[in-house]
Short mmCIF file of N, CA and C in Angstrom, two decimals:
data_model
loop_
_atom_site.label_atom_id
_atom_site.label_comp_id
_atom_site.label_asym_id
_atom_site.label_seq_id
_atom_site.Cartn_x
_atom_site.Cartn_y
_atom_site.Cartn_z
N MET A 7 146.33 162.96 -15.04
CA MET A 7 146.67 162.54 -13.70
C MET A 7 147.39 161.21 -13.69
N PRO A 8 148.34 161.06 -12.81
CA PRO A 8 149.04 159.75 -12.77
C PRO A 8 148.37 158.69 -11.83
N VAL A 9 147.23 159.01 -11.42
CA VAL A 9 146.46 158.09 -10.49
C VAL A 9 145.00 158.15 -10.89
N THR A 10 144.27 157.10 -10.38
CA THR A 10 142.79 157.08 -10.55
C THR A 10 142.20 157.68 -9.22
N THR A 11 141.40 158.76 -9.36
CA THR A 11 140.73 159.32 -8.21
C THR A 11 139.32 158.78 -8.04
N VAL A 12 139.05 157.93 -7.11
CA VAL A 12 137.79 157.29 -6.94
C VAL A 12 136.84 158.18 -6.08
N THR A 13 135.59 157.92 -6.10
CA THR A 13 134.64 158.83 -5.33
C THR A 13 134.68 158.70 -3.89
N GLY A 14 135.27 157.61 -3.39
CA GLY A 14 135.40 157.45 -1.89
C GLY A 14 135.99 156.01 -1.49
N ASP A 15 136.40 155.99 -0.27
CA ASP A 15 136.87 154.72 0.22
C ASP A 15 135.98 153.49 0.03
N LYS A 16 134.67 153.73 0.12
CA LYS A 16 133.72 152.68 -0.13
C LYS A 16 133.80 152.03 -1.46
N ASP A 17 134.48 152.76 -2.44
CA ASP A 17 134.59 152.21 -3.78
C ASP A 17 135.84 151.36 -3.98
N LEU A 18 136.53 151.06 -2.96
CA LEU A 18 137.75 150.22 -3.07
C LEU A 18 137.56 148.88 -2.36
N PRO A 19 138.29 147.93 -2.79
CA PRO A 19 138.29 146.53 -2.06
C PRO A 19 138.93 146.74 -0.67
N PRO A 20 138.81 145.77 0.21
CA PRO A 20 139.43 145.79 1.56
C PRO A 20 140.97 145.99 1.33
N GLU A 21 141.59 146.85 2.31
CA GLU A 21 142.99 147.08 2.18
C GLU A 21 143.80 145.89 2.34
N GLU A 22 143.29 144.90 3.04
CA GLU A 22 144.19 143.68 3.27
C GLU A 22 144.07 142.67 2.11
N ASP A 23 143.30 143.00 1.10
CA ASP A 23 143.13 142.26 -0.10
C ASP A 23 144.09 142.80 -1.23
N TYR A 24 145.20 142.13 -1.53
CA TYR A 24 146.12 142.68 -2.43
C TYR A 24 145.87 142.24 -3.90
N ASN A 25 144.80 141.49 -4.09
CA ASN A 25 144.51 141.07 -5.45
C ASN A 25 144.05 142.27 -6.31
N MET A 26 144.73 142.57 -7.34
CA MET A 26 144.50 143.72 -8.16
C MET A 26 143.02 143.62 -8.86
N SER A 27 142.59 142.48 -9.10
CA SER A 27 141.28 142.31 -9.88
C SER A 27 140.15 142.10 -9.01
N THR A 28 140.25 142.03 -7.67
CA THR A 28 139.03 141.89 -6.90
C THR A 28 138.13 143.13 -7.08
N PRO A 29 136.87 142.82 -7.43
CA PRO A 29 135.93 143.84 -7.77
C PRO A 29 135.81 144.93 -6.63
N PRO A 30 135.89 146.16 -6.89
CA PRO A 30 135.85 146.73 -8.28
C PRO A 30 137.15 146.94 -8.90
N GLY A 31 138.32 146.38 -8.32
CA GLY A 31 139.57 146.36 -8.91
C GLY A 31 140.43 147.54 -8.38
N ARG A 32 141.73 147.47 -8.62
CA ARG A 32 142.73 148.35 -8.20
C ARG A 32 143.33 148.96 -9.46
N THR A 33 143.69 150.15 -9.42
CA THR A 33 144.45 150.98 -10.45
C THR A 33 143.57 151.01 -11.72
N TYR A 34 143.95 151.87 -12.62
CA TYR A 34 143.16 152.00 -13.76
C TYR A 34 143.04 150.75 -14.70
N LYS A 35 143.96 149.79 -14.45
CA LYS A 35 144.02 148.60 -15.24
C LYS A 35 142.87 147.68 -14.91
N TYR A 36 142.30 147.70 -13.68
CA TYR A 36 141.31 146.73 -13.26
C TYR A 36 140.11 147.44 -12.72
N TYR A 37 140.13 148.73 -12.39
CA TYR A 37 139.01 149.44 -11.66
C TYR A 37 137.76 149.59 -12.60
N THR A 38 136.70 149.15 -12.08
CA THR A 38 135.36 149.21 -12.79
C THR A 38 134.37 150.19 -12.23
N GLY A 39 134.75 150.78 -11.12
CA GLY A 39 133.79 151.71 -10.42
C GLY A 39 133.82 153.07 -11.04
N ASN A 40 133.07 153.96 -10.35
CA ASN A 40 133.07 155.38 -10.85
C ASN A 40 134.27 156.14 -10.31
N THR A 41 134.65 157.16 -11.18
CA THR A 41 135.81 157.88 -10.77
C THR A 41 135.46 159.30 -10.74
N VAL A 42 136.12 160.18 -10.01
CA VAL A 42 136.03 161.60 -10.11
C VAL A 42 136.98 162.09 -11.26
N PHE A 43 138.23 161.50 -11.28
CA PHE A 43 139.11 161.78 -12.32
C PHE A 43 139.76 160.45 -12.71
N PRO A 44 139.70 160.00 -13.97
CA PRO A 44 140.35 158.75 -14.29
C PRO A 44 141.81 159.03 -14.48
N PHE A 45 142.54 157.88 -14.42
CA PHE A 45 143.98 157.89 -14.77
C PHE A 45 144.22 158.49 -16.17
N GLY A 46 145.19 159.42 -16.34
CA GLY A 46 145.50 160.00 -17.58
C GLY A 46 144.70 161.23 -17.87
N TYR A 47 143.81 161.64 -16.99
CA TYR A 47 142.98 162.85 -17.16
C TYR A 47 143.83 164.06 -17.11
N GLY A 48 143.55 165.03 -17.92
CA GLY A 48 144.31 166.26 -17.84
C GLY A 48 143.52 167.39 -18.51
N LEU A 49 143.96 168.68 -18.09
CA LEU A 49 143.36 169.78 -18.68
C LEU A 49 144.25 170.57 -19.54
N SER A 50 143.76 171.43 -20.40
CA SER A 50 144.53 172.22 -21.29
C SER A 50 143.91 173.53 -21.63
N TYR A 51 144.62 174.60 -22.04
CA TYR A 51 144.08 175.84 -22.43
C TYR A 51 143.68 175.86 -23.88
N THR A 52 143.81 174.68 -24.58
CA THR A 52 143.44 174.54 -25.95
C THR A 52 142.83 173.19 -26.11
N THR A 53 142.50 172.83 -27.40
CA THR A 53 141.80 171.58 -27.69
C THR A 53 142.51 170.85 -28.74
N PHE A 54 142.49 169.48 -28.78
CA PHE A 54 143.22 168.72 -29.64
C PHE A 54 142.23 167.72 -30.31
N GLN A 55 142.53 167.30 -31.56
CA GLN A 55 141.81 166.32 -32.21
C GLN A 55 142.79 165.34 -32.79
N TYR A 56 142.38 164.04 -32.67
CA TYR A 56 143.11 162.93 -33.18
C TYR A 56 142.53 162.40 -34.47
N GLN A 57 143.38 161.99 -35.37
CA GLN A 57 142.90 161.44 -36.63
C GLN A 57 143.98 160.60 -37.30
N ASP A 58 143.59 159.86 -38.36
CA ASP A 58 144.42 158.99 -39.18
C ASP A 58 145.31 158.00 -38.36
N LEU A 59 144.65 157.27 -37.50
CA LEU A 59 145.21 156.11 -36.76
C LEU A 59 145.55 155.04 -37.75
N GLN A 60 146.91 154.69 -37.79
CA GLN A 60 147.26 153.54 -38.66
C GLN A 60 148.28 152.70 -37.92
N LEU A 61 148.32 151.46 -38.32
CA LEU A 61 149.14 150.41 -37.77
C LEU A 61 150.08 149.92 -38.91
N SER A 62 151.34 149.60 -38.54
CA SER A 62 152.33 149.11 -39.58
C SER A 62 151.89 147.78 -40.11
N GLU A 63 151.06 146.95 -39.40
CA GLU A 63 150.56 145.69 -39.75
C GLU A 63 149.28 145.47 -39.10
N MET A 64 148.41 144.76 -39.66
CA MET A 64 147.10 144.37 -39.02
C MET A 64 147.16 143.04 -38.40
N SER A 65 148.21 142.27 -38.73
CA SER A 65 148.44 140.93 -38.07
C SER A 65 149.92 140.75 -37.93
N ILE A 66 150.34 140.37 -36.71
CA ILE A 66 151.80 140.15 -36.45
C ILE A 66 151.95 138.85 -35.70
N GLN A 67 153.20 138.36 -35.70
CA GLN A 67 153.57 137.20 -34.83
C GLN A 67 153.92 137.82 -33.50
N ALA A 68 153.95 136.86 -32.47
CA ALA A 68 154.08 137.29 -31.07
C ALA A 68 155.43 138.00 -30.77
N CYS A 69 156.49 137.67 -31.38
CA CYS A 69 157.78 138.35 -31.00
C CYS A 69 158.17 139.46 -31.97
N THR A 70 157.25 140.08 -32.61
CA THR A 70 157.57 141.17 -33.42
C THR A 70 156.93 142.50 -32.78
N SER A 71 157.47 143.62 -33.33
CA SER A 71 157.02 144.93 -32.87
C SER A 71 155.96 145.39 -33.81
N LEU A 72 155.26 146.39 -33.28
CA LEU A 72 154.11 147.11 -34.17
C LEU A 72 154.26 148.61 -34.02
N THR A 73 154.25 149.24 -35.18
CA THR A 73 154.39 150.71 -35.08
C THR A 73 152.96 151.34 -35.34
N VAL A 74 152.67 152.27 -34.45
CA VAL A 74 151.38 153.01 -34.45
C VAL A 74 151.73 154.41 -34.85
N SER A 75 150.89 154.91 -35.81
CA SER A 75 151.09 156.35 -36.24
C SER A 75 149.67 157.01 -36.20
N PHE A 76 149.70 158.29 -35.83
CA PHE A 76 148.52 159.02 -35.81
C PHE A 76 148.81 160.52 -35.92
N THR A 77 147.85 161.34 -36.30
CA THR A 77 148.09 162.73 -36.34
C THR A 77 147.25 163.46 -35.16
N VAL A 78 147.85 164.46 -34.57
CA VAL A 78 147.22 165.26 -33.52
C VAL A 78 147.20 166.58 -34.05
N MET A 79 145.95 167.21 -34.06
CA MET A 79 145.80 168.58 -34.55
C MET A 79 145.35 169.54 -33.24
N ASN A 80 146.02 170.62 -33.23
CA ASN A 80 145.62 171.68 -32.21
C ASN A 80 144.52 172.48 -32.80
N THR A 81 143.25 172.14 -32.33
CA THR A 81 142.07 172.99 -32.89
C THR A 81 141.62 174.19 -32.10
N GLY A 82 142.47 174.50 -31.11
CA GLY A 82 142.19 175.64 -30.28
C GLY A 82 142.85 176.90 -30.76
N HIS A 83 142.72 177.96 -29.91
CA HIS A 83 143.22 179.24 -30.22
C HIS A 83 144.60 179.55 -29.66
N MET A 84 145.10 178.59 -28.85
CA MET A 84 146.49 178.77 -28.20
C MET A 84 147.39 177.68 -28.47
N ASP A 85 148.63 177.89 -28.60
CA ASP A 85 149.75 176.81 -28.64
C ASP A 85 149.60 175.99 -27.44
N GLY A 86 149.89 174.74 -27.48
CA GLY A 86 149.86 173.89 -26.27
C GLY A 86 150.55 172.49 -26.39
N ASP A 87 150.76 171.92 -25.21
CA ASP A 87 151.29 170.58 -25.11
C ASP A 87 150.20 169.61 -24.96
N GLU A 88 150.31 168.50 -25.69
CA GLU A 88 149.32 167.38 -25.55
C GLU A 88 150.14 166.08 -25.26
N VAL A 89 149.61 165.39 -24.27
CA VAL A 89 150.21 164.04 -23.96
C VAL A 89 149.30 162.98 -24.58
N SER A 90 149.82 162.44 -25.65
CA SER A 90 149.06 161.42 -26.37
C SER A 90 149.34 160.04 -25.62
N GLN A 91 148.22 159.32 -25.37
CA GLN A 91 148.27 158.08 -24.60
C GLN A 91 147.76 156.94 -25.46
N LEU A 92 148.52 155.88 -25.44
CA LEU A 92 148.24 154.68 -26.19
C LEU A 92 147.84 153.56 -25.24
N TYR A 93 146.69 153.06 -25.34
CA TYR A 93 146.19 151.97 -24.49
C TYR A 93 146.00 150.80 -25.23
N LEU A 94 146.22 149.61 -24.60
CA LEU A 94 146.01 148.27 -25.31
C LEU A 94 145.05 147.47 -24.42
N VAL A 95 144.12 146.79 -25.07
CA VAL A 95 143.26 145.88 -24.49
C VAL A 95 143.55 144.42 -25.13
N ALA A 96 144.06 143.59 -24.26
CA ALA A 96 144.49 142.20 -24.64
C ALA A 96 143.37 141.34 -24.64
N PRO A 97 143.42 140.20 -25.41
CA PRO A 97 142.34 139.26 -25.43
C PRO A 97 142.23 138.59 -24.03
N ARG A 98 140.95 138.27 -23.57
CA ARG A 98 140.73 137.72 -22.22
C ARG A 98 140.14 136.32 -22.42
N ASP A 99 139.49 136.05 -23.51
CA ASP A 99 138.58 134.88 -23.65
C ASP A 99 139.22 133.52 -23.55
N ALA A 100 140.47 133.43 -23.80
CA ALA A 100 141.17 132.04 -23.79
C ALA A 100 142.07 131.82 -22.58
N VAL A 101 142.03 132.70 -21.59
CA VAL A 101 142.98 132.62 -20.48
C VAL A 101 142.14 132.41 -19.15
N SER A 102 142.86 131.82 -18.19
CA SER A 102 142.14 131.55 -16.91
C SER A 102 142.62 132.54 -15.83
N TYR A 103 143.48 133.42 -16.09
CA TYR A 103 144.04 134.45 -15.18
C TYR A 103 143.56 135.86 -15.52
N PRO A 104 143.50 136.75 -14.51
CA PRO A 104 143.01 138.10 -14.84
C PRO A 104 143.91 138.79 -15.83
N VAL A 105 143.27 139.46 -16.79
CA VAL A 105 143.93 140.29 -17.81
C VAL A 105 143.38 141.75 -17.57
N PRO A 106 144.32 142.72 -17.55
CA PRO A 106 143.90 144.11 -17.34
C PRO A 106 142.75 144.54 -18.37
N LEU A 107 141.86 145.42 -17.87
CA LEU A 107 140.78 145.91 -18.72
C LEU A 107 141.50 146.80 -19.86
N ARG A 108 142.63 147.39 -19.51
CA ARG A 108 143.40 148.28 -20.38
C ARG A 108 144.79 148.45 -19.85
N THR A 109 145.73 148.73 -20.69
CA THR A 109 147.08 148.94 -20.20
C THR A 109 147.68 150.13 -21.01
N LEU A 110 148.28 151.04 -20.25
CA LEU A 110 149.00 152.19 -20.94
C LEU A 110 150.23 151.67 -21.44
N THR A 111 150.41 151.55 -22.85
CA THR A 111 151.53 151.02 -23.41
C THR A 111 152.54 152.02 -24.00
N GLY A 112 152.10 153.26 -24.03
CA GLY A 112 153.03 154.31 -24.51
C GLY A 112 152.32 155.67 -24.33
N PHE A 113 153.17 156.71 -24.21
CA PHE A 113 152.68 158.08 -24.14
C PHE A 113 153.80 159.01 -24.69
N LYS A 114 153.39 160.17 -25.21
CA LYS A 114 154.35 161.06 -25.73
C LYS A 114 153.83 162.49 -25.63
N ARG A 115 154.67 163.37 -25.11
CA ARG A 115 154.23 164.83 -24.98
C ARG A 115 154.73 165.57 -26.21
N THR A 116 153.84 166.25 -26.82
CA THR A 116 154.31 167.11 -27.99
C THR A 116 153.78 168.46 -27.88
N HIS A 117 154.52 169.49 -28.33
CA HIS A 117 154.11 170.83 -28.37
C HIS A 117 153.55 171.12 -29.85
N ILE A 118 152.25 171.62 -29.88
CA ILE A 118 151.73 171.86 -31.19
C ILE A 118 151.14 173.24 -31.16
N ALA A 119 151.50 174.03 -32.21
CA ALA A 119 151.07 175.42 -32.34
C ALA A 119 149.62 175.46 -32.78
N SER A 120 148.91 176.48 -32.41
CA SER A 120 147.40 176.59 -32.73
C SER A 120 147.27 176.43 -34.14
N GLY A 121 146.28 175.59 -34.60
CA GLY A 121 146.00 175.31 -36.03
C GLY A 121 146.91 174.46 -36.73
N LYS A 122 147.90 173.89 -36.09
CA LYS A 122 148.86 173.05 -36.70
C LYS A 122 148.62 171.55 -36.39
N SER A 123 149.18 170.62 -37.14
CA SER A 123 148.99 169.20 -36.95
C SER A 123 150.43 168.65 -36.79
N LEU A 124 150.48 167.51 -36.14
CA LEU A 124 151.76 166.85 -35.99
C LEU A 124 151.50 165.31 -36.11
N MET A 125 152.21 164.64 -37.01
CA MET A 125 152.16 163.19 -37.11
C MET A 125 153.01 162.52 -36.05
N THR A 126 152.59 161.57 -35.34
CA THR A 126 153.32 160.98 -34.22
C THR A 126 153.41 159.47 -34.47
N LYS A 127 154.50 158.86 -34.19
CA LYS A 127 154.67 157.37 -34.25
C LYS A 127 155.11 156.94 -32.90
N MET A 128 154.70 155.74 -32.56
CA MET A 128 155.14 155.02 -31.35
C MET A 128 155.32 153.60 -31.79
N THR A 129 156.27 152.87 -31.19
CA THR A 129 156.41 151.51 -31.51
C THR A 129 156.22 150.63 -30.27
N LEU A 130 155.42 149.66 -30.52
CA LEU A 130 155.13 148.65 -29.35
C LEU A 130 155.96 147.46 -29.53
N ASP A 131 156.80 147.17 -28.49
CA ASP A 131 157.67 146.01 -28.48
C ASP A 131 156.89 144.92 -27.95
N PRO A 132 157.33 143.61 -28.16
CA PRO A 132 156.59 142.45 -27.56
C PRO A 132 156.27 142.59 -26.09
N TYR A 133 157.24 143.19 -25.29
CA TYR A 133 156.99 143.47 -23.91
C TYR A 133 155.72 144.30 -23.68
N ASP A 134 155.51 145.29 -24.55
CA ASP A 134 154.28 146.19 -24.38
C ASP A 134 153.01 145.45 -24.76
N LEU A 135 153.15 144.38 -25.56
CA LEU A 135 151.99 143.56 -25.94
C LEU A 135 151.74 142.38 -24.99
N SER A 136 152.60 142.31 -23.96
CA SER A 136 152.45 141.09 -23.06
C SER A 136 151.64 141.36 -21.81
N VAL A 137 151.19 140.23 -21.22
CA VAL A 137 150.49 140.26 -19.92
C VAL A 137 151.21 139.38 -18.94
N VAL A 138 150.91 139.37 -17.76
CA VAL A 138 151.45 138.46 -16.75
C VAL A 138 150.52 137.28 -16.54
N ASN A 139 150.97 136.11 -16.75
CA ASN A 139 150.08 134.94 -16.70
C ASN A 139 149.92 134.51 -15.26
N GLY A 140 149.19 133.40 -14.99
CA GLY A 140 148.93 132.92 -13.66
C GLY A 140 150.17 132.41 -12.90
N ASP A 141 151.28 132.23 -13.61
CA ASP A 141 152.56 131.75 -13.03
C ASP A 141 153.41 132.96 -12.79
N GLY A 142 153.04 134.16 -13.07
CA GLY A 142 153.93 135.30 -12.88
C GLY A 142 154.85 135.57 -14.04
N MET A 143 154.71 134.91 -15.16
CA MET A 143 155.58 134.99 -16.29
C MET A 143 154.87 135.94 -17.36
N ARG A 144 155.70 136.80 -18.01
CA ARG A 144 155.20 137.64 -19.10
C ARG A 144 155.05 136.83 -20.32
N VAL A 145 153.84 136.82 -20.96
CA VAL A 145 153.55 136.14 -22.16
C VAL A 145 152.79 137.03 -23.13
N VAL A 146 152.95 136.72 -24.47
CA VAL A 146 152.13 137.40 -25.47
C VAL A 146 151.12 136.42 -25.94
N ASN A 147 149.86 136.64 -25.71
CA ASN A 147 148.78 135.75 -26.05
C ASN A 147 148.39 135.94 -27.55
N PRO A 148 148.03 134.85 -28.27
CA PRO A 148 147.52 135.12 -29.59
C PRO A 148 146.05 135.56 -29.46
N GLY A 149 145.63 136.30 -30.49
CA GLY A 149 144.20 136.74 -30.48
C GLY A 149 144.13 138.15 -31.01
N VAL A 150 142.87 138.70 -30.93
CA VAL A 150 142.52 140.05 -31.35
C VAL A 150 142.78 141.00 -30.23
N TYR A 151 143.50 142.00 -30.55
CA TYR A 151 143.82 143.15 -29.55
C TYR A 151 143.15 144.42 -30.01
N GLN A 152 142.73 145.20 -29.03
CA GLN A 152 142.14 146.54 -29.39
C GLN A 152 143.11 147.54 -28.86
N LEU A 153 143.35 148.57 -29.73
CA LEU A 153 144.19 149.65 -29.43
C LEU A 153 143.55 150.97 -29.46
N PHE A 154 143.88 151.83 -28.45
CA PHE A 154 143.18 153.11 -28.36
C PHE A 154 144.34 154.15 -28.35
N VAL A 155 144.07 155.35 -28.86
CA VAL A 155 145.02 156.52 -28.78
C VAL A 155 144.17 157.84 -28.67
N GLY A 156 144.61 158.60 -27.76
CA GLY A 156 144.01 159.88 -27.50
C GLY A 156 144.62 160.62 -26.35
N GLY A 157 143.92 161.64 -25.90
CA GLY A 157 144.44 162.48 -24.78
C GLY A 157 144.00 161.93 -23.49
N GLN A 158 143.30 160.76 -23.39
CA GLN A 158 142.75 160.18 -22.18
C GLN A 158 142.64 158.74 -22.42
N GLN A 159 142.37 158.01 -21.32
CA GLN A 159 142.05 156.55 -21.45
C GLN A 159 140.70 156.37 -21.99
N PRO A 160 140.44 155.27 -22.68
CA PRO A 160 139.09 154.88 -23.11
C PRO A 160 138.31 154.42 -21.90
N VAL A 161 137.04 154.52 -21.85
CA VAL A 161 136.15 154.21 -20.83
C VAL A 161 135.47 152.86 -21.08
N ASP A 162 135.59 151.87 -20.15
CA ASP A 162 135.01 150.60 -20.36
C ASP A 162 135.29 149.84 -21.59
N GLY A 163 136.50 150.02 -22.12
CA GLY A 163 137.02 149.37 -23.26
C GLY A 163 136.31 149.78 -24.58
N ALA A 164 135.42 150.81 -24.44
CA ALA A 164 134.70 151.30 -25.63
C ALA A 164 135.40 152.63 -26.08
N SER A 165 135.13 153.03 -27.23
CA SER A 165 135.63 154.30 -27.73
C SER A 165 135.12 155.44 -26.93
N THR A 166 135.93 156.41 -26.58
CA THR A 166 135.57 157.63 -25.85
C THR A 166 135.60 158.80 -26.75
N GLU A 167 134.93 159.82 -26.55
CA GLU A 167 135.02 160.99 -27.41
C GLU A 167 136.45 161.51 -27.49
N GLY A 168 136.90 161.66 -28.77
CA GLY A 168 138.35 162.22 -28.92
C GLY A 168 139.36 161.05 -28.83
N VAL A 169 138.97 159.84 -28.60
CA VAL A 169 139.84 158.68 -28.55
C VAL A 169 139.65 157.78 -29.72
N LEU A 170 140.65 157.54 -30.49
CA LEU A 170 140.50 156.69 -31.74
C LEU A 170 140.85 155.23 -31.34
N SER A 171 140.26 154.26 -32.07
CA SER A 171 140.55 152.84 -31.82
C SER A 171 140.62 152.06 -33.02
N THR A 172 141.37 150.96 -32.95
CA THR A 172 141.48 149.98 -34.07
C THR A 172 141.75 148.58 -33.43
N HIS A 173 141.78 147.61 -34.31
CA HIS A 173 142.06 146.20 -33.84
C HIS A 173 143.29 145.76 -34.73
N PHE A 174 143.98 144.71 -34.13
CA PHE A 174 144.96 143.97 -34.80
C PHE A 174 145.02 142.58 -34.20
N THR A 175 145.69 141.64 -34.87
CA THR A 175 145.71 140.24 -34.42
C THR A 175 147.15 139.85 -34.20
N ILE A 176 147.37 139.11 -33.17
CA ILE A 176 148.59 138.43 -32.93
C ILE A 176 148.42 136.95 -33.19
N THR A 177 149.16 136.40 -34.26
CA THR A 177 148.88 135.04 -34.64
C THR A 177 149.57 134.07 -33.80
N GLY A 178 149.12 132.86 -33.90
CA GLY A 178 149.80 131.75 -33.07
C GLY A 178 148.67 130.89 -32.47
N SER A 179 149.07 129.73 -31.89
CA SER A 179 148.09 128.85 -31.32
C SER A 179 148.28 128.75 -29.82
N SER A 180 149.42 129.29 -29.30
CA SER A 180 149.72 129.29 -27.87
C SER A 180 150.44 130.44 -27.40
N PRO A 181 150.45 130.79 -26.16
CA PRO A 181 151.14 132.10 -25.72
C PRO A 181 152.68 131.92 -25.95
N SER A 182 153.29 133.01 -26.20
CA SER A 182 154.80 133.06 -26.36
C SER A 182 155.36 133.82 -25.10
N MET A 183 156.39 133.11 -24.57
CA MET A 183 157.06 133.75 -23.48
C MET A 183 157.88 134.92 -23.86
N ILE A 184 157.93 135.99 -23.15
CA ILE A 184 158.77 137.16 -23.52
C ILE A 184 160.23 136.75 -23.57
N SER A 185 160.58 135.84 -22.65
CA SER A 185 161.99 135.46 -22.64
C SER A 185 162.44 134.73 -23.86
N ASP A 186 161.49 134.26 -24.71
CA ASP A 186 161.77 133.70 -26.05
C ASP A 186 161.80 134.72 -27.10
N CYS A 187 161.56 135.89 -26.81
CA CYS A 187 161.56 136.96 -27.84
C CYS A 187 162.88 137.72 -27.76
N PRO A 188 163.77 137.48 -28.79
CA PRO A 188 165.19 137.97 -28.67
C PRO A 188 165.26 139.48 -28.65
N HIS A 189 164.30 140.21 -29.25
CA HIS A 189 164.44 141.69 -29.36
C HIS A 189 163.57 142.44 -28.37
N ALA A 190 162.85 141.73 -27.48
CA ALA A 190 162.00 142.35 -26.49
C ALA A 190 162.75 142.98 -25.41
N LYS A 191 162.35 144.27 -25.14
CA LYS A 191 162.99 144.91 -23.92
C LYS A 191 162.42 144.09 -22.68
N ARG A 192 163.13 144.22 -21.57
CA ARG A 192 162.73 143.48 -20.39
C ARG A 192 161.97 144.22 -19.33
N CYS A 193 161.72 145.55 -19.49
CA CYS A 193 160.85 146.31 -18.65
C CYS A 193 160.40 147.54 -19.35
N MET A 194 159.38 148.17 -18.81
CA MET A 194 158.81 149.38 -19.40
C MET A 194 159.88 150.50 -19.50
N ALA A 195 160.70 150.64 -18.59
CA ALA A 195 161.68 151.72 -18.59
C ALA A 195 163.01 151.48 -19.30
N CYS A 196 163.07 150.28 -19.92
CA CYS A 196 164.36 149.89 -20.50
C CYS A 196 164.74 150.66 -21.76
N SER A 197 163.86 151.10 -22.54
CA SER A 197 164.16 151.89 -23.72
C SER A 197 163.11 152.95 -23.90
N PRO A 198 163.60 154.25 -24.18
CA PRO A 198 162.66 155.31 -24.34
C PRO A 198 161.83 155.15 -25.64
N GLN A 199 160.67 155.77 -25.64
CA GLN A 199 159.75 155.79 -26.84
C GLN A 199 160.23 156.65 -27.82
#
């Protein structure tokens, strides 16, 4: 689903409050309440299993890209399409502004025949690794990041059944502005995955 379906209006902050992080939060990035269907939820006539999550590097500098690879296996009895979703949890401990609980940084739809596997790669650009700071500027913060891949979003930043996770580090002593990263795309829709 491209939206988060909450249990009712009472689970949302007041409409006149446009702050995304006001508890319980708005959108999948900040929402901490109960949901009927979370963002990214989907159904299929078959089942899929994720395995072999690997990163091109376990430690990178702020203005470099990171390649993520994983294998998706169709474990059901029918051919089917799977939408693999890549979520990032950025470090929050050293910043004074709200950082999303999770951010969808990539997705890819693949058709997989029953009983077959497909190795998939996605590349995260510095823009994908960035957050918006208190001044409204995109920055890449140094620290330990958590990455999840699966057919749905992770719940509460913890691993969810069928969702793989790993960690990597962005080195440095201070945030890097996206505008200082020469090869960073400037928006999510600027270059296809």
